[in-house]
Coordinates of C-alpha atoms in Angstrom, one line a residue:
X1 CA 8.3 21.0 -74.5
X2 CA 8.3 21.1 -70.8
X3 CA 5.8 19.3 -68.4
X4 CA 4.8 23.1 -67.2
X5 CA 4.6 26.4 -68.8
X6 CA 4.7 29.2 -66.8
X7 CA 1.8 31.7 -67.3
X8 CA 3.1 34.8 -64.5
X9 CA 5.6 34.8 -62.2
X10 CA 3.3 32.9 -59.5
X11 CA 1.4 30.9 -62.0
X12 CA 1.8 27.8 -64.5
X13 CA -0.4 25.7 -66.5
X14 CA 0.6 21.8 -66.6
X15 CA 0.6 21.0 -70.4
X16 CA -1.2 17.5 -69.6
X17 CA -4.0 18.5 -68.1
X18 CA -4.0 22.3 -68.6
X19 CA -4.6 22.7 -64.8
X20 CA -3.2 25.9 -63.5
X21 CA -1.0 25.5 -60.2
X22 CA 1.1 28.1 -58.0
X23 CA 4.3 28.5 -57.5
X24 CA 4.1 31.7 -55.9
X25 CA 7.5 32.4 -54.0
X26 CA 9.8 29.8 -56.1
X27 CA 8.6 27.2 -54.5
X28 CA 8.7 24.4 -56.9
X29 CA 6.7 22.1 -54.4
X30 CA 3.3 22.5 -55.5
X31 CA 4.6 21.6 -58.5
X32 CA 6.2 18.3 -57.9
X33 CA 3.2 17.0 -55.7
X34 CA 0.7 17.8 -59.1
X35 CA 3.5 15.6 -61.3
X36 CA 4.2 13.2 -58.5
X37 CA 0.0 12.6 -57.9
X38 CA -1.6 13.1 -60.9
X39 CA 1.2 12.1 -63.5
X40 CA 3.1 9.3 -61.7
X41 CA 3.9 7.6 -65.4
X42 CA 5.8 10.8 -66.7
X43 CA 9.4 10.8 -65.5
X44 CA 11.3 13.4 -64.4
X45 CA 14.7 14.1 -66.0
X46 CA 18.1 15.0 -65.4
X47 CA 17.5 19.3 -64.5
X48 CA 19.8 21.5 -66.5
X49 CA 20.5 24.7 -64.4
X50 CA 21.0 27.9 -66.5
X51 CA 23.5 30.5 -65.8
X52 CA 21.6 33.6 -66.8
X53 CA 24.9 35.7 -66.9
X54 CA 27.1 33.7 -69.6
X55 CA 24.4 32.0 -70.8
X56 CA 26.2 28.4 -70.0
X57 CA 24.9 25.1 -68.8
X58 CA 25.2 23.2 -65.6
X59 CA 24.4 19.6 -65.3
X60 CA 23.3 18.4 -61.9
X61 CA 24.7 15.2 -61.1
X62 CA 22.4 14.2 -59.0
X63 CA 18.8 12.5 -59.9
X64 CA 16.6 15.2 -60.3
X65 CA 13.4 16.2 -58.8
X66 CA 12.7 19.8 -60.4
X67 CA 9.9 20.3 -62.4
X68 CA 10.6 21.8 -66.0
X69 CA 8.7 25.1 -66.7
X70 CA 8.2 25.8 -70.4
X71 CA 8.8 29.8 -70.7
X72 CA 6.6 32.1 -73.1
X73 CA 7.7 33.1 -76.5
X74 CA 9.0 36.2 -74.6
X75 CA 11.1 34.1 -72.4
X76 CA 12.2 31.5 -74.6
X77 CA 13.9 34.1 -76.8
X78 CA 16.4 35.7 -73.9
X79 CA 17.2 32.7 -72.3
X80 CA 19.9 29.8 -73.4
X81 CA 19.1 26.1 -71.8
X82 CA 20.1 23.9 -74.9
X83 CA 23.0 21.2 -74.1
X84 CA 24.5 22.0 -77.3
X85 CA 24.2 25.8 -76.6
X86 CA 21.4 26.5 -78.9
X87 CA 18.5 28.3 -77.6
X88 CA 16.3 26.1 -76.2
X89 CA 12.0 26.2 -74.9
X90 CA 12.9 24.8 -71.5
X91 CA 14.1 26.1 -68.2
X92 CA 14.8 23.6 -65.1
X93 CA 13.7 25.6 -61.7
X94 CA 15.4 23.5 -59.0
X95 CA 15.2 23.0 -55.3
X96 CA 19.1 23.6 -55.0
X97 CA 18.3 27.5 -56.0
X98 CA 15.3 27.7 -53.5
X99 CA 16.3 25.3 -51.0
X100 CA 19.6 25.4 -48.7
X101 CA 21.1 21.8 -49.6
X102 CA 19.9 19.3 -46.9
X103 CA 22.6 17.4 -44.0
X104 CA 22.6 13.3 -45.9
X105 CA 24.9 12.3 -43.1
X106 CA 22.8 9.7 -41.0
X107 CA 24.0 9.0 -37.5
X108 CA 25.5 5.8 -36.9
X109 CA 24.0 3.0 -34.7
X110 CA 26.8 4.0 -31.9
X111 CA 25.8 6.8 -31.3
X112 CA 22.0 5.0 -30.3
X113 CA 24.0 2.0 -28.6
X114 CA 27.1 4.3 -26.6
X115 CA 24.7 6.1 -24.4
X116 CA 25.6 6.5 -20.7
X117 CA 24.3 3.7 -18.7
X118 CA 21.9 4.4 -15.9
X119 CA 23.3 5.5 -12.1
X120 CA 21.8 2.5 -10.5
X121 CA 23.9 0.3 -13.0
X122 CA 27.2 1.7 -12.5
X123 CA 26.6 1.9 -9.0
X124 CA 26.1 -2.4 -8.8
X125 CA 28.7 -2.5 -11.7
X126 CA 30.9 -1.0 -8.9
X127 CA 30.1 -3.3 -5.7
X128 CA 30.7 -6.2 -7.9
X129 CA 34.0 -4.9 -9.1
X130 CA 34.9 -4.5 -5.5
X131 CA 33.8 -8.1 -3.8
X132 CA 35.4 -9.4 -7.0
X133 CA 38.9 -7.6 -5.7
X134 CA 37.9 -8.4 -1.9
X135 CA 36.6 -11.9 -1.8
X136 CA 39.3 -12.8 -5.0
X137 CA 42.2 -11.5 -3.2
X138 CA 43.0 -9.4 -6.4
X139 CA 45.1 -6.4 -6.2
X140 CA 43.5 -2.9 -6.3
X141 CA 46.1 -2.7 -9.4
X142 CA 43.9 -5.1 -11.4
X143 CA 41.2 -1.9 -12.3
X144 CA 44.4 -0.8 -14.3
X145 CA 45.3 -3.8 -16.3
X146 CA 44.8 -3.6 -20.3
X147 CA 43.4 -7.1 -20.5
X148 CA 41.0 -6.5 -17.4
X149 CA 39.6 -3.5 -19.2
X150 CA 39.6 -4.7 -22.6
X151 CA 37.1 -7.0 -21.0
X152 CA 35.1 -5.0 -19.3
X153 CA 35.1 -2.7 -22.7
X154 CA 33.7 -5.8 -24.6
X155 CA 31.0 -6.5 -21.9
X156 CA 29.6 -2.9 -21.4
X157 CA 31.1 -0.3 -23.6
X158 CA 29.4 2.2 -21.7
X159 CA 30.9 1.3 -17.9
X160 CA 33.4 3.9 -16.9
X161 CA 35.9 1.8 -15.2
X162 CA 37.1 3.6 -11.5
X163 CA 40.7 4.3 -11.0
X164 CA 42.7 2.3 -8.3
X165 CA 42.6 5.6 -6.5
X166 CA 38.9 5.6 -6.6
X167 CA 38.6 2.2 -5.3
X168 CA 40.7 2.6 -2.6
X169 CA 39.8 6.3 -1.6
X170 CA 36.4 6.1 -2.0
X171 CA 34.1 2.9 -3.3
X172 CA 36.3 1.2 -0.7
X173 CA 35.2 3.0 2.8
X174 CA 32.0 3.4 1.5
X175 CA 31.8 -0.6 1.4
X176 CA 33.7 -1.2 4.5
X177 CA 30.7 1.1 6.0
X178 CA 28.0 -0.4 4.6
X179 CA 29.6 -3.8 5.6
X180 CA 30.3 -2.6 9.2
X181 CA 26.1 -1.9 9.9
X182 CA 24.7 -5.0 7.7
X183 CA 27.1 -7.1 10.7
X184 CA 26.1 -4.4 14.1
X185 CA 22.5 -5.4 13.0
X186 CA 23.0 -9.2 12.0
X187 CA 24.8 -9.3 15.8
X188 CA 21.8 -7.0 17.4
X189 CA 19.4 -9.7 16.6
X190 CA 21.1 -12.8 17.9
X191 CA 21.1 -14.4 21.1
X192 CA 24.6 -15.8 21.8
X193 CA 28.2 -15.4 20.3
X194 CA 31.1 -17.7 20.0
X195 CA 34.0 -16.0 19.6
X196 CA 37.6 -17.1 18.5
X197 CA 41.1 -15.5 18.0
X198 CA 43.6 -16.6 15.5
X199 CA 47.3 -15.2 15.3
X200 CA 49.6 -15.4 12.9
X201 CA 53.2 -13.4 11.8
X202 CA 53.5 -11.6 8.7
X203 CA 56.7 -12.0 6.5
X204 CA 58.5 -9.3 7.8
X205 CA 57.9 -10.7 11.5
X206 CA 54.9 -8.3 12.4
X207 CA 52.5 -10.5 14.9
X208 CA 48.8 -9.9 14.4
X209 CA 45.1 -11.3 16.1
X210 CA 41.9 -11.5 14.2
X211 CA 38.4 -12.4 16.6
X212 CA 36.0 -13.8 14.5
X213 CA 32.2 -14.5 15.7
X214 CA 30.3 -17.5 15.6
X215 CA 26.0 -17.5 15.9
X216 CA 23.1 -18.9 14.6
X217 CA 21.6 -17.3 11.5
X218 CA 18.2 -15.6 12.7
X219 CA 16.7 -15.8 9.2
X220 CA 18.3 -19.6 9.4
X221 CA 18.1 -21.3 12.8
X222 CA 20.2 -24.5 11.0
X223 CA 22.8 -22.4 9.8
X224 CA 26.3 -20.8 11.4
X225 CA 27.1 -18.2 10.0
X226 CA 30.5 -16.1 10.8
X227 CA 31.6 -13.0 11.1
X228 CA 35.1 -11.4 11.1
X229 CA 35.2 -8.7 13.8
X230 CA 38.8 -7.2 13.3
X231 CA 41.9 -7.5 13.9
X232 CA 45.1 -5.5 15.8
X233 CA 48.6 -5.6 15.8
X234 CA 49.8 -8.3 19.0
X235 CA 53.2 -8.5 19.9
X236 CA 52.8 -10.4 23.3
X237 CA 53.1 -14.0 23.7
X238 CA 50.0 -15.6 22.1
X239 CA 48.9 -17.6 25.6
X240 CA 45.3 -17.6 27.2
X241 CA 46.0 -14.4 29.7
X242 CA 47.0 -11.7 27.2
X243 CA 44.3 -13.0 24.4
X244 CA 41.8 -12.8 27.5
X245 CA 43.2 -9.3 28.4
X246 CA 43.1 -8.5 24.8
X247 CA 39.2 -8.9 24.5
X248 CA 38.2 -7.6 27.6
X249 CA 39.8 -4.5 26.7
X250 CA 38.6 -4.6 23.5
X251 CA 41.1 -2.8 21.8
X252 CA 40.8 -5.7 18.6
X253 CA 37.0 -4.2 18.3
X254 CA 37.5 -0.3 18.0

């Protein structure tokens, strides 16, 4: 005998406690909540699905939660539910014919962890990736190197690493900007400037002159700090005149 005989087609009568319960719709939910709540200590078995039209059963692999309906005497006698294909006074009413079967697959913990990282990140990821390449003398070919971005790849999945077109077409200016006010307004607030020149020929006998600035830190009165200005292509001779003429025309700081 089933845990539930059905009485109407919305209707059936628990055969423990002969408490009537609805199942109007199919819906096989009322049901399990009565056996789950009031008769936790009777288990559920493996459901047998019928297949009305050949009369043959269907085991469900799976670990059943359907609730067995015991038919009338009018029922039992048109319907075929035994496992050894003898008529049987059970019917299994399951949620795979009421329910569509639900999605198991759980997303994995990547897709929590791999999220974008913020603006404000990247953008701080990206000055330090370029006063590594400035202050290290690295090549701008270093953002392209499999090692380099394996590492970068183990210490934030998430960083997009910039292109050495990026860098130098773009993150680049924008830091050589940025760079050229924080010094206009370090020099603005100062009260004197030492200034020196320094020259020196490239390897393919090019002559160049950098002029570098010398003051005392405002925020630091015991401090010198130093500045770069710039630098220009010299080919005169390197004597006190021309370096003089140089600066007062101040072609080295345009």
């Amino acid at each position: 005998m089933g845990s539930l005989t059905p009485i109407s087609t919305t209707l059936a009568k628990c055969n423990h406690c002969n408490k009537t319960k609805s199942y109007n719709g199919g819906s096989t939910g009322n049901l399990l909540r009565h056996m789950n709540t009031i008769h936790t200590a009777i288990p559920l078995h493996k459901s047998t699905q019928v297949n009305e039209s050949n009369s043959e059963i269907i085991d469900d692999p799976q670990p059943s939660t359907s609730i067995y309906l015991s038919p009338t005497r009018q029922q039992s006698s048109s319907v075929a539910t035994s496992p050894t294909r003898q008529q049987s006074s059970s019917v299994a009413i399951t949620y795979s014919t009421i329910f569509k079967p639900l999605d198991k697959r759980q997303s994995s913990i990547e897709n929590f962890i791999q999220k974008p990282i913020p603006i404000n990140k990247s953008k701080m990821i990206d000055q330090q990736l370029l006063k590594m390449i400035v202050k290290e003398y690295h090549p701008f070919t270093v953002v392209e190197d499999v090692e380099f971005r394996n590492l970068i790849k183990m210490l934030c999945p998430n960083y997009l690493i910039p292109s050495r077109k990026t860098v130098t077409q773009s993150l680049m200016p924008q830091l050589f900007n940025i760079t050229v006010e924080c010094v206009k307004d370090t020099l603005n607030n100062v009260s004197a400037v030492c200034l020196t020149t320094d020259g020196w020929t490239s390897r393919n006998n090019q002559s160049f002159v950098s002029v570098t600035a010398h003051f005392i830190d405002p925020k630091n009165q015991t401090q010198i700090s130093s500045v770069l200005l710039g630098y220009n292509s010299f080919d005169e001779r390197h004597t006190s005149d021309n370096l003089s003429r140089l600066l007062r025309n101040n072609r080295i700081l345009q």
